[in-house]
PDB file of C-alpha atoms in Angstrom:
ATOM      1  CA  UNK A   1      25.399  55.494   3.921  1.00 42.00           C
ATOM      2  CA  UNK A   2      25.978  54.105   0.664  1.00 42.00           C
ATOM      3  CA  UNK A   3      23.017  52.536  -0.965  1.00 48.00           C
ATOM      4  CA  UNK A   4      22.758  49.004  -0.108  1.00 45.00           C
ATOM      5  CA  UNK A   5      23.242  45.564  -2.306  1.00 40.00           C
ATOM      6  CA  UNK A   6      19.786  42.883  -2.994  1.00 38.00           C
ATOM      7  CA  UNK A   7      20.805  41.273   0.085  1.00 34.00           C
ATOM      8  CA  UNK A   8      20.009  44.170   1.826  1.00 38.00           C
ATOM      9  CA  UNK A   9      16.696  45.279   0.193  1.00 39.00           C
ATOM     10  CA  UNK A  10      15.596  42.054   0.628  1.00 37.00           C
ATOM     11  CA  UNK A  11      15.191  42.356   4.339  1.00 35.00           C
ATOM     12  CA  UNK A  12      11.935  44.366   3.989  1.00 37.00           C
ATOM     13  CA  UNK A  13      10.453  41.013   2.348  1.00 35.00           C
ATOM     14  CA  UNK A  14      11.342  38.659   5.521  1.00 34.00           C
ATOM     15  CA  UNK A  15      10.243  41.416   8.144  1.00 36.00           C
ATOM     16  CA  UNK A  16       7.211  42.080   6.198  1.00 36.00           C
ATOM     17  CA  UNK A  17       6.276  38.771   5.754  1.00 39.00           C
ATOM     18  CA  UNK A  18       6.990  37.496   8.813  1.00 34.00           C
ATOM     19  CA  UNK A  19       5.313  40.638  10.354  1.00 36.00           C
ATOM     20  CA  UNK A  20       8.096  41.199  12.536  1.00 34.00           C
ATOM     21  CA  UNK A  21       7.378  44.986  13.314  1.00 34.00           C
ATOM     22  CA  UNK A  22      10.072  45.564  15.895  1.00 35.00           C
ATOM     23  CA  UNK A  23      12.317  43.988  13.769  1.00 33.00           C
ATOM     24  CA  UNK A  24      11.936  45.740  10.481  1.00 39.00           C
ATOM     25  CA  UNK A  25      11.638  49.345  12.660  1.00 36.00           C
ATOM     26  CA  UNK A  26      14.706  48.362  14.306  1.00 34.00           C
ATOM     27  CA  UNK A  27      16.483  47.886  11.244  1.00 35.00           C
ATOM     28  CA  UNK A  28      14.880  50.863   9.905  1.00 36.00           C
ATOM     29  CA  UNK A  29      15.852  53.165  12.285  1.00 34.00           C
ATOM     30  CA  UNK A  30      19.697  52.060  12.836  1.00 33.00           C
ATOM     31  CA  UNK A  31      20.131  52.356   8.863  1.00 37.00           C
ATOM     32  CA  UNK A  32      18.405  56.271   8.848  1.00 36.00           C
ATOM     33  CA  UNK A  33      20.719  58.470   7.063  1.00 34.00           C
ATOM     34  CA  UNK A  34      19.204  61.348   9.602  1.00 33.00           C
ATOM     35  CA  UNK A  35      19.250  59.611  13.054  1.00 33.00           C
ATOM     36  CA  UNK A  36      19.864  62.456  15.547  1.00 32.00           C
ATOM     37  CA  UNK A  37      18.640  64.682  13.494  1.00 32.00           C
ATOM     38  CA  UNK A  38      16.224  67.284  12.407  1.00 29.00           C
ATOM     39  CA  UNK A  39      14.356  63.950  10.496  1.00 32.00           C
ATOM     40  CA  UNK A  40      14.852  62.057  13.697  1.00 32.00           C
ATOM     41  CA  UNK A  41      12.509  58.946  14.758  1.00 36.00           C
ATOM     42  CA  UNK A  42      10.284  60.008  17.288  1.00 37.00           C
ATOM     43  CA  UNK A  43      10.324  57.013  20.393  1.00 39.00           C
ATOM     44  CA  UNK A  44      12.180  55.389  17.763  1.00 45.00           C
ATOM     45  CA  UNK A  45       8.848  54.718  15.661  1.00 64.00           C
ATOM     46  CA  UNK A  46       7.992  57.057  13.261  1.00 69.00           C
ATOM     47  CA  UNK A  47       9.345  60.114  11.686  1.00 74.00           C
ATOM     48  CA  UNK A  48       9.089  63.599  10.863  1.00 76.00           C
ATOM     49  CA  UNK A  49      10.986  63.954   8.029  1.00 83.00           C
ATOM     50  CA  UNK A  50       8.834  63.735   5.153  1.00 88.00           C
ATOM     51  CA  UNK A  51      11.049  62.248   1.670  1.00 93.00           C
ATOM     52  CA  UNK A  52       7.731  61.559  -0.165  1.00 95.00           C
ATOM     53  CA  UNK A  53       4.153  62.192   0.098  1.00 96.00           C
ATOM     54  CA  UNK A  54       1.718  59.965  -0.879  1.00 97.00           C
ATOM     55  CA  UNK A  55      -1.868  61.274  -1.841  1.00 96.00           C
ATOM     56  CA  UNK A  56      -4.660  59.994  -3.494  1.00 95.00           C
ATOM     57  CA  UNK A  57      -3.899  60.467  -7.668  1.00 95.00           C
ATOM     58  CA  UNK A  58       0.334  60.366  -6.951  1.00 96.00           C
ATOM     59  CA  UNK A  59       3.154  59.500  -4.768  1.00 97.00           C
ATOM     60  CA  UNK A  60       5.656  62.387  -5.066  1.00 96.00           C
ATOM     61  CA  UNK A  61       5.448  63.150  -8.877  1.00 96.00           C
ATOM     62  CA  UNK A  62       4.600  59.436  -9.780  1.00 97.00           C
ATOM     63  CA  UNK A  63       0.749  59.101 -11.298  1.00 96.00           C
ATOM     64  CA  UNK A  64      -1.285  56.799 -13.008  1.00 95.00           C
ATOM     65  CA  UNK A  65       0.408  58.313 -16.430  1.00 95.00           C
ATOM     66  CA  UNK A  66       3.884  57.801 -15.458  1.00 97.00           C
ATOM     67  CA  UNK A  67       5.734  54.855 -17.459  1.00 96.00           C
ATOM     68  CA  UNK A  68       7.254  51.840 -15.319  1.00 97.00           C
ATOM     69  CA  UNK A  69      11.168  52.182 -15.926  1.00 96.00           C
ATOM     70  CA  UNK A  70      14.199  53.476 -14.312  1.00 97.00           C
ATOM     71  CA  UNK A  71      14.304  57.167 -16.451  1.00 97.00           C
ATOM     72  CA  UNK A  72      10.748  57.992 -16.420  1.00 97.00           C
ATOM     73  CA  UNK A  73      10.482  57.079 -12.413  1.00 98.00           C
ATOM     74  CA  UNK A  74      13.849  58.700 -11.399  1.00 97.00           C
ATOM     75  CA  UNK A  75      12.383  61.738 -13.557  1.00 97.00           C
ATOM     76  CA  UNK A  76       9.045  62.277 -11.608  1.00 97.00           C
ATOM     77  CA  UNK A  77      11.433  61.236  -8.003  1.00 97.00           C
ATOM     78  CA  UNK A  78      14.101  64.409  -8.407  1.00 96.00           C
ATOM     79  CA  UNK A  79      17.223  63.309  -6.636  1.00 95.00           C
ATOM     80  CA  UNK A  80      16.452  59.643  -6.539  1.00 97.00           C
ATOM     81  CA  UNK A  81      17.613  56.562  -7.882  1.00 97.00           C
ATOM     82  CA  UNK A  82      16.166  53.122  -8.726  1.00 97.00           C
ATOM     83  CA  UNK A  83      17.723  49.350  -8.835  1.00 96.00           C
ATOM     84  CA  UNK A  84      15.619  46.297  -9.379  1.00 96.00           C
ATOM     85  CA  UNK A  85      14.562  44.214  -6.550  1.00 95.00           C
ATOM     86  CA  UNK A  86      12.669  40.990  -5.500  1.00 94.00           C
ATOM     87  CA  UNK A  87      10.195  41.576  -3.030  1.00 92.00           C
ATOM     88  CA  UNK A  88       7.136  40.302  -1.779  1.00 88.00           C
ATOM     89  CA  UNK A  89       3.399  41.513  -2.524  1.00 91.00           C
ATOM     90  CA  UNK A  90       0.368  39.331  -0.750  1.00 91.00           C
ATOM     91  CA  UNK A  91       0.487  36.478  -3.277  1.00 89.00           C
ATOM     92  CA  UNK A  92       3.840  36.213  -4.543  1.00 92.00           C
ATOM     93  CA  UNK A  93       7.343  37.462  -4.772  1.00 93.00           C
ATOM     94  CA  UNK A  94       8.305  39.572  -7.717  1.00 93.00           C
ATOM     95  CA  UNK A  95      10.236  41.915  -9.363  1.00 95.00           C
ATOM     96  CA  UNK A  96       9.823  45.357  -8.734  1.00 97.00           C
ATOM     97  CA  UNK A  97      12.048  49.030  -9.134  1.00 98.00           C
ATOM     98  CA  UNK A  98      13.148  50.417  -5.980  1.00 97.00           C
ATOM     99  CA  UNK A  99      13.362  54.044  -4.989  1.00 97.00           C
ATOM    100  CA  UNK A 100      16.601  55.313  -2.696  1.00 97.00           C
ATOM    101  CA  UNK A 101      16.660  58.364  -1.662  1.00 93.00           C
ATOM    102  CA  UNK A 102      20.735  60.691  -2.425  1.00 91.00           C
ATOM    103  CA  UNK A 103      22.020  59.233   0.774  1.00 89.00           C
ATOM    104  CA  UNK A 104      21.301  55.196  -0.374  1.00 90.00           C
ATOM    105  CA  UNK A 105      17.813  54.788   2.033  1.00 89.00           C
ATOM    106  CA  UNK A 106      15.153  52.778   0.218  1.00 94.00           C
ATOM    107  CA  UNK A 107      12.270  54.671   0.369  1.00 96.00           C
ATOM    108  CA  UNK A 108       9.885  53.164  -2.249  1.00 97.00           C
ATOM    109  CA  UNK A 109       9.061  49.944  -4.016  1.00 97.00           C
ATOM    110  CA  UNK A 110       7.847  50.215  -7.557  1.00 98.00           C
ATOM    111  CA  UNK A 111       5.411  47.671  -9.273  1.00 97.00           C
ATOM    112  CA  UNK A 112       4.302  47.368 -13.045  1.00 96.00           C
ATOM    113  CA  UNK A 113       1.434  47.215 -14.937  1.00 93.00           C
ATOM    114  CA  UNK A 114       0.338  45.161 -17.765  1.00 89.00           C
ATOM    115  CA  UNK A 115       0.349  48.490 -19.943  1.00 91.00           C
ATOM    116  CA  UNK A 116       3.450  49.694 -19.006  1.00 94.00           C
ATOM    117  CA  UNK A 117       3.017  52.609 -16.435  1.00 96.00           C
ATOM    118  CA  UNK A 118       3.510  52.243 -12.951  1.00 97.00           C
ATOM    119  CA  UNK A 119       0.877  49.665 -11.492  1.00 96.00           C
ATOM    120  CA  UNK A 120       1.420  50.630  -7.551  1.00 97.00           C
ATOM    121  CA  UNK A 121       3.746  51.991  -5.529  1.00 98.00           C
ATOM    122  CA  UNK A 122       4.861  50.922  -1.779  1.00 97.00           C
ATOM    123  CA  UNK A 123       5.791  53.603   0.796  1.00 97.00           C
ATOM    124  CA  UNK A 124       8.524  50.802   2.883  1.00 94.00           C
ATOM    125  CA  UNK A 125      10.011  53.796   5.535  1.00 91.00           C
ATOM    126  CA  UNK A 126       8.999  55.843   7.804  1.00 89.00           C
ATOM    127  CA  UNK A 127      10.507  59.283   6.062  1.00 91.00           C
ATOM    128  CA  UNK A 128       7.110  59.487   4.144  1.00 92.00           C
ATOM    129  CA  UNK A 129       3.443  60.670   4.560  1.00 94.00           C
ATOM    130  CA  UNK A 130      -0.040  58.901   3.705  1.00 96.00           C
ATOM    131  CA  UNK A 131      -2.447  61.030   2.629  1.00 95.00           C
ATOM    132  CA  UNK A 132      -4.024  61.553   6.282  1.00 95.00           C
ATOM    133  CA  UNK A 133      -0.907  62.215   7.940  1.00 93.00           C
ATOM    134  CA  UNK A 134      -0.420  58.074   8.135  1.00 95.00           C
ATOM    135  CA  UNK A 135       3.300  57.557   8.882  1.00 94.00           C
ATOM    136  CA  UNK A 136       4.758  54.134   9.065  1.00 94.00           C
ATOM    137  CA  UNK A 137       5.586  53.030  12.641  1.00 93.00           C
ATOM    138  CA  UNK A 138       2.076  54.892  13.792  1.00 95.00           C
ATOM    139  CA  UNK A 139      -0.040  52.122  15.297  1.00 95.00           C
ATOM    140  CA  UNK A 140      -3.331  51.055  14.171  1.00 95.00           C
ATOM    141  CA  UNK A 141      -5.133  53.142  17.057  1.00 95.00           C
ATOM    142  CA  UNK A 142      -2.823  56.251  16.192  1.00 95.00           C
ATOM    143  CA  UNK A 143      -3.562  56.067  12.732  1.00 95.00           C
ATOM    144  CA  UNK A 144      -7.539  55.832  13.373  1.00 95.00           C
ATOM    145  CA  UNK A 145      -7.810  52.748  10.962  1.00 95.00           C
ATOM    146  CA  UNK A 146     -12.223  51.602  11.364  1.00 94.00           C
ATOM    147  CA  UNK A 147     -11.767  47.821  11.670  1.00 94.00           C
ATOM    148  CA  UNK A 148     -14.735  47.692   8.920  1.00 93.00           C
ATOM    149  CA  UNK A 149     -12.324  49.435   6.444  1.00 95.00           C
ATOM    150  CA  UNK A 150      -9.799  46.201   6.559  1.00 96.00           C
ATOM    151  CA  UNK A 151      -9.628  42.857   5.759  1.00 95.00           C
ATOM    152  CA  UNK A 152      -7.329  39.941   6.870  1.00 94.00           C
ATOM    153  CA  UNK A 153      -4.178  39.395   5.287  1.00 92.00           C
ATOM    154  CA  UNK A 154      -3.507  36.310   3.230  1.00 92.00           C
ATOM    155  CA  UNK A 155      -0.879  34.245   1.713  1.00 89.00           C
ATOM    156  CA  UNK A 156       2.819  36.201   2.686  1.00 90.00           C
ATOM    157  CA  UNK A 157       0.871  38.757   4.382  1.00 92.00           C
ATOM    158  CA  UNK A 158      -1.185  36.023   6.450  1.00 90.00           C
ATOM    159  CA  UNK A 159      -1.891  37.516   9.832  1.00 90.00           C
ATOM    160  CA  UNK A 160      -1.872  41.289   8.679  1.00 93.00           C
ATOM    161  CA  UNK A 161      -4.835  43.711   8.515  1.00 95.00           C
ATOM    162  CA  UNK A 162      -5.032  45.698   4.769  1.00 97.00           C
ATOM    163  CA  UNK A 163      -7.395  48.570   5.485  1.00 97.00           C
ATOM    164  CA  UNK A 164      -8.138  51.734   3.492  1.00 96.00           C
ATOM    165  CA  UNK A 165      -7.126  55.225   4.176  1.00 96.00           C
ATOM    166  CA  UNK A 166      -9.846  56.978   5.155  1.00 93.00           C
ATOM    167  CA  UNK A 167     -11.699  58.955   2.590  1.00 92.00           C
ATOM    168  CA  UNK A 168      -8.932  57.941  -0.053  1.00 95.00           C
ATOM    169  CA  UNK A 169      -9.855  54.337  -2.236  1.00 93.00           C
ATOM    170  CA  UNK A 170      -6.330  54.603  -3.890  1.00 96.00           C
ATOM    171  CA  UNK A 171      -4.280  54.131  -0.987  1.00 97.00           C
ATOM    172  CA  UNK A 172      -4.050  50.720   1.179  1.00 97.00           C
ATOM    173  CA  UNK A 173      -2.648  50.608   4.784  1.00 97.00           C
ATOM    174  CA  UNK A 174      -0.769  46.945   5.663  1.00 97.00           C
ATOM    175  CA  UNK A 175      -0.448  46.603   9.504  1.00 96.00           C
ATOM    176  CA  UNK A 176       1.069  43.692  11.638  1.00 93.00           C
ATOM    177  CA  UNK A 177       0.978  42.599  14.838  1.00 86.00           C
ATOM    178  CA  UNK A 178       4.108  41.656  16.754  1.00 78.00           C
ATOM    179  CA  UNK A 179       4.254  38.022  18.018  1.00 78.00           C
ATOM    180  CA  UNK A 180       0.354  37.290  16.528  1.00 81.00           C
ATOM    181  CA  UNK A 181      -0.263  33.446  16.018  1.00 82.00           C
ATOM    182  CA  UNK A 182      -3.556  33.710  14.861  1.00 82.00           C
ATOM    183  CA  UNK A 183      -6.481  32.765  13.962  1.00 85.00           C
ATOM    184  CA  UNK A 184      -5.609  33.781  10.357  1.00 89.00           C
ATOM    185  CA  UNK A 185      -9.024  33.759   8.640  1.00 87.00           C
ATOM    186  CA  UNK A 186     -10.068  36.527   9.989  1.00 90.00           C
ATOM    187  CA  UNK A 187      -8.767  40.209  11.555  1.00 91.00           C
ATOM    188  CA  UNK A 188      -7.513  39.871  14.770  1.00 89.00           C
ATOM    189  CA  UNK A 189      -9.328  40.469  17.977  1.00 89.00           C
ATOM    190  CA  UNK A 190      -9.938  44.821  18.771  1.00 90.00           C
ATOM    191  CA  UNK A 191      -7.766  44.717  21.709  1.00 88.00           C
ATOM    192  CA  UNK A 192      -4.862  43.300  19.619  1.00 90.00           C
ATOM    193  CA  UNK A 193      -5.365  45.349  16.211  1.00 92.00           C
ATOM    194  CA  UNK A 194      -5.049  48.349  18.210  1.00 92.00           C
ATOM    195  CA  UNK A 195      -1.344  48.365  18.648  1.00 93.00           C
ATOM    196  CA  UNK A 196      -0.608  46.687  15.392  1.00 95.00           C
ATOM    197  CA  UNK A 197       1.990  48.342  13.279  1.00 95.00           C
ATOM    198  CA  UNK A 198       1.705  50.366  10.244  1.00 96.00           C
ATOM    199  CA  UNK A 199       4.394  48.493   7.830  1.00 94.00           C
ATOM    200  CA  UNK A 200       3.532  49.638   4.343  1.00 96.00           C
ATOM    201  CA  UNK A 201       1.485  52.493   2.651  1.00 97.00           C
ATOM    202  CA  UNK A 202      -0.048  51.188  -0.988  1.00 98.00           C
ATOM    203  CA  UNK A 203      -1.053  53.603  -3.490  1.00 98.00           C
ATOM    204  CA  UNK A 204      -2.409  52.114  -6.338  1.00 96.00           C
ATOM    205  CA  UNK A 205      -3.895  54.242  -9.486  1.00 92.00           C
ATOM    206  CA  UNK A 206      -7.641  54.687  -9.993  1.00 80.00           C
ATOM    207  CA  UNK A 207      -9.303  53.931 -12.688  1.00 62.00           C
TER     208      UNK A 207
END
């Protein structure tokens, strides 16, 4: 599959915003470049093909040292390639360097600093691993996610949970919940959080 054009990319900002889960897996899974096989979704959710892993001081050879731009990220990614994108973080919609994998499949979104290395990273597929075996597509119940490691959502990510990966501060966990109208103020109620949807995985340098 060839690597697709900004209109493209840009899907993962509506479905993420919107929190349309089904949507954005659906997409997801109908673009993989290894449907059917030995990477193929599993009940058409998640993965086991791993691309990248994400851990707590680096996502694949990205780390707090490596320089935001297209040489020095395609350097620590072997066998990727990057193209600029607009996409949408909680606050705001900016600019950012995505990651494709050789066969075209955007696999990472990443996000500079004010010093000029790599501010965070965003896992958007499910061909990668968090650094607990989180794998987008796992629900918030599969995952383990406490409810008292997450906050509510605001702004473009109004009415999805941002929780911590357990045991690891440098890596955030953005669920949503199909079809949730809210209250937005606050998480939603157990029963509902438990099927919400992993979406992204955030790793963002420590200090």
């Amino acid at each position: 599959m060839k690597k697709k054009n900004r209109a493209d990319v840009l899907v993962f900002k509506h479905f993420t915003h919107l929190g349309l889960a089904g949507l954005g897996l659906a997409l997801l899974a109908a673009c993989s470049p290894t449907a059917g096989g030995p990477g193929a979704l599993q009940g058409a959710r998640t993965s086991n093909l791993t691309l990248v892993q994400i851990s707590e001081d680096r996502v694949g050879g990205i780390t707090a040292e490596t320089t935001y731009g297209r040489k020095a990220i395609e350097a620590a990614l072997p066998g990727f390639t990057t193209e600029g994108i607009q996409t949408a973080v909680e606050e705001r919609t900016e600019w950012a360097l995505a990651a494709f994998n050789s066969d075209g499949f955007q696999v990472l979104q990443v996000f500079k600093g004010t010093n000029g290395k790599v501010r965070t990273v965003h896992g958007v597929t499910h061909h990668l691993e968090g650094p607990n075996a989180e794998r987008i597509g796992m629900t918030f119940a599969e995952v383990g996610t406490r409810r008292g490691d997450c906050r509510a959502g605001r702004s473009l990510w109004r009415g999805m949970a941002i929780c911590k990966s357990k045991g690891h501060d440098t890596v955030s966990l953005v669920y949503a919940i199909p079809q949730y109208d809210g209250p937005f103020d606050r998480l939603a109620p157990a029963g509902e959080l438990k099927g919400a949807m992993l979406q992204r995985i955030i790793w963002t340098p420590g200090n």
